[in-house]
XYZ file of C-alpha atoms in Angstrom:
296
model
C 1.081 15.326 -61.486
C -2.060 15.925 -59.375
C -2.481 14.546 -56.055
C -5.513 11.869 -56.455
C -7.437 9.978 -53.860
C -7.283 6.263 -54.087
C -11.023 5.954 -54.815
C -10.172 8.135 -57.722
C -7.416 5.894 -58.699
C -9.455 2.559 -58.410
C -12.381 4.126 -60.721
C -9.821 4.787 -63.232
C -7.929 2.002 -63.013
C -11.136 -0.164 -62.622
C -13.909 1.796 -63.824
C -17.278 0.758 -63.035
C -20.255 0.015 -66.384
C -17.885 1.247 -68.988
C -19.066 0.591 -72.814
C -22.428 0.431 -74.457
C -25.576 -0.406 -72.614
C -27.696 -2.610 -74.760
C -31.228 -1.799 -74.661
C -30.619 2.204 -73.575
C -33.903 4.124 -73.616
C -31.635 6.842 -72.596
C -28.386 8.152 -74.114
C -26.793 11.578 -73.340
C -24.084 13.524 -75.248
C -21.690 15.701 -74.011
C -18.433 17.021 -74.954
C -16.036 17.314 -77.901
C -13.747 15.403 -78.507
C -11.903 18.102 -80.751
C -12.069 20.303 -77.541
C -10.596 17.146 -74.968
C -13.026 16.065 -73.294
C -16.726 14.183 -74.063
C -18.903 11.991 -72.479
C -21.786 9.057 -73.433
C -24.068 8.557 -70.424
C -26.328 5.553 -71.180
C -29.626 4.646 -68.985
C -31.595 1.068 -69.010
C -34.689 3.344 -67.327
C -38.154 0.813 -65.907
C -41.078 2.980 -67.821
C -43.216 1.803 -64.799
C -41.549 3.736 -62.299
C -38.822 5.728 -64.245
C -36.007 3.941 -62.152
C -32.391 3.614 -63.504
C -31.890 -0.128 -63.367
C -28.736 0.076 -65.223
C -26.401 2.912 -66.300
C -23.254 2.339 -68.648
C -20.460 5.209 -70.178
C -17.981 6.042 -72.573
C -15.427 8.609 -72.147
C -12.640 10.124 -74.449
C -10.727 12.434 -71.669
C -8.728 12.271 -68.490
C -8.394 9.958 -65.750
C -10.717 11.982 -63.964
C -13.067 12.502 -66.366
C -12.862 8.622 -66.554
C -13.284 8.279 -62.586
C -16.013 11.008 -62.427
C -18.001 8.914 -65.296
C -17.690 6.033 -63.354
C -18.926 6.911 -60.004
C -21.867 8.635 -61.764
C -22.909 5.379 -63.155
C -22.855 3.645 -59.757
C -24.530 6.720 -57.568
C -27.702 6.589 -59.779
C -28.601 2.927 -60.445
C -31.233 2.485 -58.196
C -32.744 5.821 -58.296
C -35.413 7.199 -59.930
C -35.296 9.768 -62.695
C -36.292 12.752 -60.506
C -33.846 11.486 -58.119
C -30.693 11.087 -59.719
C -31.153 14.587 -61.225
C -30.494 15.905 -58.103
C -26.711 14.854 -57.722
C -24.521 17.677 -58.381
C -21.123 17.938 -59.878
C -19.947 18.651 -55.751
C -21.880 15.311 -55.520
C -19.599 13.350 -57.549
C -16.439 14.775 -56.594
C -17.413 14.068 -52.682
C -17.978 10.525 -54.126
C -14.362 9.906 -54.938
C -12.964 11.221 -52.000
C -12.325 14.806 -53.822
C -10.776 15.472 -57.328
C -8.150 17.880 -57.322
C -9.118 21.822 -57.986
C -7.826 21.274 -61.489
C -10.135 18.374 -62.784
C -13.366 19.784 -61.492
C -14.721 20.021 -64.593
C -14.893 16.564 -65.437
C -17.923 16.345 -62.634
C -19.630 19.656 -64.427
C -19.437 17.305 -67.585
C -20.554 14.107 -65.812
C -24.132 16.114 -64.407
C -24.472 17.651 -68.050
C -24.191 14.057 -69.368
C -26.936 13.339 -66.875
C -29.141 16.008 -67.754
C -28.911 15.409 -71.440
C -30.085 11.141 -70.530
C -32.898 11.821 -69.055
C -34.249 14.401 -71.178
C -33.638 11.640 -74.160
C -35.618 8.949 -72.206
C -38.190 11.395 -72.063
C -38.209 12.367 -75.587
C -37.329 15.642 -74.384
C -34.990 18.265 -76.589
C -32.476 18.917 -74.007
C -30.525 22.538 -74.032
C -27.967 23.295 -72.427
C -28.208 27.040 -73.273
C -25.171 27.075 -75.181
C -27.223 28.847 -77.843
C -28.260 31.531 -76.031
C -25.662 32.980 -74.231
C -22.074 34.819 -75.960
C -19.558 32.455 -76.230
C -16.414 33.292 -73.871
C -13.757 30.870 -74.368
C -13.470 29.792 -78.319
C -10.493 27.113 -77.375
C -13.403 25.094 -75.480
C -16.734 26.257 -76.750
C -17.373 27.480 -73.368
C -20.317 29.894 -73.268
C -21.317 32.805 -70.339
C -24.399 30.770 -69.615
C -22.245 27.664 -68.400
C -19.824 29.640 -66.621
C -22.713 31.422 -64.792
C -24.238 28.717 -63.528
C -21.316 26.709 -62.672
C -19.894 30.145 -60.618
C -23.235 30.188 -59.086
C -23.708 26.533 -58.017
C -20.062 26.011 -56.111
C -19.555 29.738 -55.363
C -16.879 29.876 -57.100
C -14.569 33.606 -57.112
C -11.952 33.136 -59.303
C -11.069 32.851 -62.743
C -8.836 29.738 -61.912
C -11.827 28.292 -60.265
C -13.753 29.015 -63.479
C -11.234 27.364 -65.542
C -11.051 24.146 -63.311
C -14.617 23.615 -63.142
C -15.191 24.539 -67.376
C -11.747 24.626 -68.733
C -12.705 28.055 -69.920
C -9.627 30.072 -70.091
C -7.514 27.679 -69.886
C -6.019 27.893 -73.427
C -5.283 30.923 -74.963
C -6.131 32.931 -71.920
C -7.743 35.957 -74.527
C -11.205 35.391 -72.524
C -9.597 35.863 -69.034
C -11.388 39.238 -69.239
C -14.568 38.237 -69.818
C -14.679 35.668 -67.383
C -13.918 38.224 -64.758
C -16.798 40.593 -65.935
C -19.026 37.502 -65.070
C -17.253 37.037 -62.114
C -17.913 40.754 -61.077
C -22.102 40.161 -61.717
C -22.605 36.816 -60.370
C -20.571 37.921 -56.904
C -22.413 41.220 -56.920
C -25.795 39.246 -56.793
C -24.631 37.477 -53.470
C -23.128 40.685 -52.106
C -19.570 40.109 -52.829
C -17.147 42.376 -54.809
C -14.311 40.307 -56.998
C -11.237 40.716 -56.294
C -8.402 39.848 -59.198
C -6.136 37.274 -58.202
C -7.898 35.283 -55.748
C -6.323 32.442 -55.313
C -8.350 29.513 -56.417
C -10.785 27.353 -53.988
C -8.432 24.741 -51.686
C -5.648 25.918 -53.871
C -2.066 24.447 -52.322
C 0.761 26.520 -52.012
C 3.256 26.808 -54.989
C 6.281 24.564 -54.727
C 8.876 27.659 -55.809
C 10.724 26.266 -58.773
C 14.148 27.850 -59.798
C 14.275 29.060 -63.914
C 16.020 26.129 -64.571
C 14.109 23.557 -63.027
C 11.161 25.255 -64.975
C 12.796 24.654 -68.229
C 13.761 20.972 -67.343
C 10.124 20.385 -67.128
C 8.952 22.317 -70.125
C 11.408 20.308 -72.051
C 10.175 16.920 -70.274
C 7.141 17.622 -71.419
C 7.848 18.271 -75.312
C 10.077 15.296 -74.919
C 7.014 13.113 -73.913
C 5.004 14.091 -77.368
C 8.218 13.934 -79.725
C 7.869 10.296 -80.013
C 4.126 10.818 -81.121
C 5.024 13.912 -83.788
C 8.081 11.963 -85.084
C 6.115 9.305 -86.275
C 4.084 11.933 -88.066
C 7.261 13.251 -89.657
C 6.955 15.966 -87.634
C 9.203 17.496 -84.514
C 8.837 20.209 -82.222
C 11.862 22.284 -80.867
C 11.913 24.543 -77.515
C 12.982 28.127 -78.742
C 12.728 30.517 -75.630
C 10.910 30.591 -72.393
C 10.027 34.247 -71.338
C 7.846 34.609 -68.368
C 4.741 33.052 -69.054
C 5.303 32.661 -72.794
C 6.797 29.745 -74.304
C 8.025 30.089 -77.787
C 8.560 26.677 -79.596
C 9.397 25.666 -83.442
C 7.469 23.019 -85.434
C 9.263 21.523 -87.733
C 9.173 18.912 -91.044
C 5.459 17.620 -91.679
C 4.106 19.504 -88.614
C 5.182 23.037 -89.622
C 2.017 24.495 -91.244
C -0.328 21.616 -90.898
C -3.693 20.907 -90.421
C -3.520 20.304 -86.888
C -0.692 22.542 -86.027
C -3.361 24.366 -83.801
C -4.850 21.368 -82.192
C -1.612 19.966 -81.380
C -0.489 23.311 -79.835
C -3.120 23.320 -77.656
C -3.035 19.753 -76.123
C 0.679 20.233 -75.644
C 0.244 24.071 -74.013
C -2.910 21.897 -71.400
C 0.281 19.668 -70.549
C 2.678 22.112 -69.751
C -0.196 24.353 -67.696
C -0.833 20.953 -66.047
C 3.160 20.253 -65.336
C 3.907 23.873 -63.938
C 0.678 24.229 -62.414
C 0.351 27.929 -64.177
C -0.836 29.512 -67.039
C 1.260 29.533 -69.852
C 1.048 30.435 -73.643
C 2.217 28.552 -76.334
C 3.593 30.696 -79.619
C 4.503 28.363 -82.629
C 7.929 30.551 -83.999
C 10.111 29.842 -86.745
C 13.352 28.858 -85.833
C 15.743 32.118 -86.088
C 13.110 34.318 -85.920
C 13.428 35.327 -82.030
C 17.342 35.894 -82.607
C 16.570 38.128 -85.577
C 13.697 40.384 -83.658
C 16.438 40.848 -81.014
C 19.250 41.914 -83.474
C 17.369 44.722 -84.807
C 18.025 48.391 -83.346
């Protein structure tokens, strides 16, 4: 779907020091896996002179978030603490040739995982100031303190931008607002007034798709996690497309379930990744739409 480099490509395909690292002194956590992405960073650190002589990962995520991992691994052996703390996100993406606009945040996690290593091997507490600022985007856990920093370290001016580097926003789309109100005070502080709708950094032109050829892919997509929610007992059905809403039915064991949510949301990340847009998912009961435009 995205357009990758072939470095990217050969770190997925071939990652570099994935699994456990026997004999860590230093182990960072990052991530949820509940929330689609997380990340083990794992340092073999010399206490003589705090060099990384060996650094190993594990990943639940992407193939970028894979290929970001990866590279990390390899740009840091050899370094020393102080060093290696000094590679940025911007860093790692350069590193694989570029990662698309999209799957920047998979290099934000990839520093964080960094961050969180060393502070272990120095029997640090590390913080990533979750704690302490509002929390913006519930679908990721994505607080204002993150989403200022990130703005501010790759000048970002968007809310797209926001939500390639974080993933903030890109679920529900309910903290679209507040992400803009950041927007508005990090800019101000480098002179810059935000403008709604800027197009995201090194964004490519949309490919114009017709409302049919939209639909074809929507229903490619639900197609490729039937197989998955059958075997669950479970189905999901395409209702109605209107503008940026899609309205779909789950039915048998996944109607009203447990993970009904969770489920909605990885399949709504698909179909934003497929159509390249923001879209919202609304679970419907079957009939339900038809009725609602029956009545007077």
């Amino acid at each position: 779907m995205w357009d990758y480099s072939d470095k990217v490509k050969e770190h997925f395909f071939e990652p570099r020091n994935a699994g456990p690292l026997e004999d860590a002194n230093g182990v960072g956590d990052v991530g949820s896996i509940s929330c689609g992405d997380a990340l083990r960073l794992m340092l073999k650190v010399e206490p003589e002179t705090d060099i990384i002589l060996d650094a190993h990962f594990q990943t639940f995520g992407c193939g970028s978030a894979i290929a970001s991992s990866s590279a990390l691994t390899e740009m840091i052996k050899g370094k020393t603490l102080d060093e290696a703390l000094k590679v940025s996100n911007q860093d790692i993406a350069d590193y694989l040739d570029g990662l698309p606009p999209e799957k920047m945040h998979c290099s934000v996690m990839g520093r964080e995982a960094l961050q969180a290593a060393v502070a272990n091997y120095r029997g640090e507490v590390w913080s990533d100031d979750h704690e302490e600022g509002a929390l913006v985007c519930k679908c990721f856990a994505i607080d204002a303190v993150l989403i200022e920093d990130t703005i501010r370290a790759n000048n970002l001016s968007s809310v797209q931008d926001v939500t390639n580097y974080t993933k903030a926003g890109g679920g529900c789309s309910s903290c679209h607002e507040g992400i803009e109100e950041i927007l508005v005070k990090v800019m101000s502080e480098r002179g810059e007034a935000f403008k709604p709708g800027t197009p995201a950094k090194e964004e490519a032109a949309p490919v114009g798709m017709t409302n049919l050829q939209r639909i074809k892919k929507i229903e490619a997509v639900l197609e490729s996690v039937r197989p998955q929610l059958k075997r669950d007992g479970g189905d999901i059905e395409l209702l109605d497309v209107d503008g940026k809403t899609i309205y779909v039915s789950m039915t048998g064991a996944c109607a009203g379930c447990q993970m009904e949510a969770l489920t909605l949301q990885g399949i709504q990340q698909k179909l934003m990744e497929e159509l390249k847009e923001f879209i919202k998912i609304v679970p419907t009961k079957a009939g339900a739409l038809s009725r609602a435009a029956c009545q007077p």
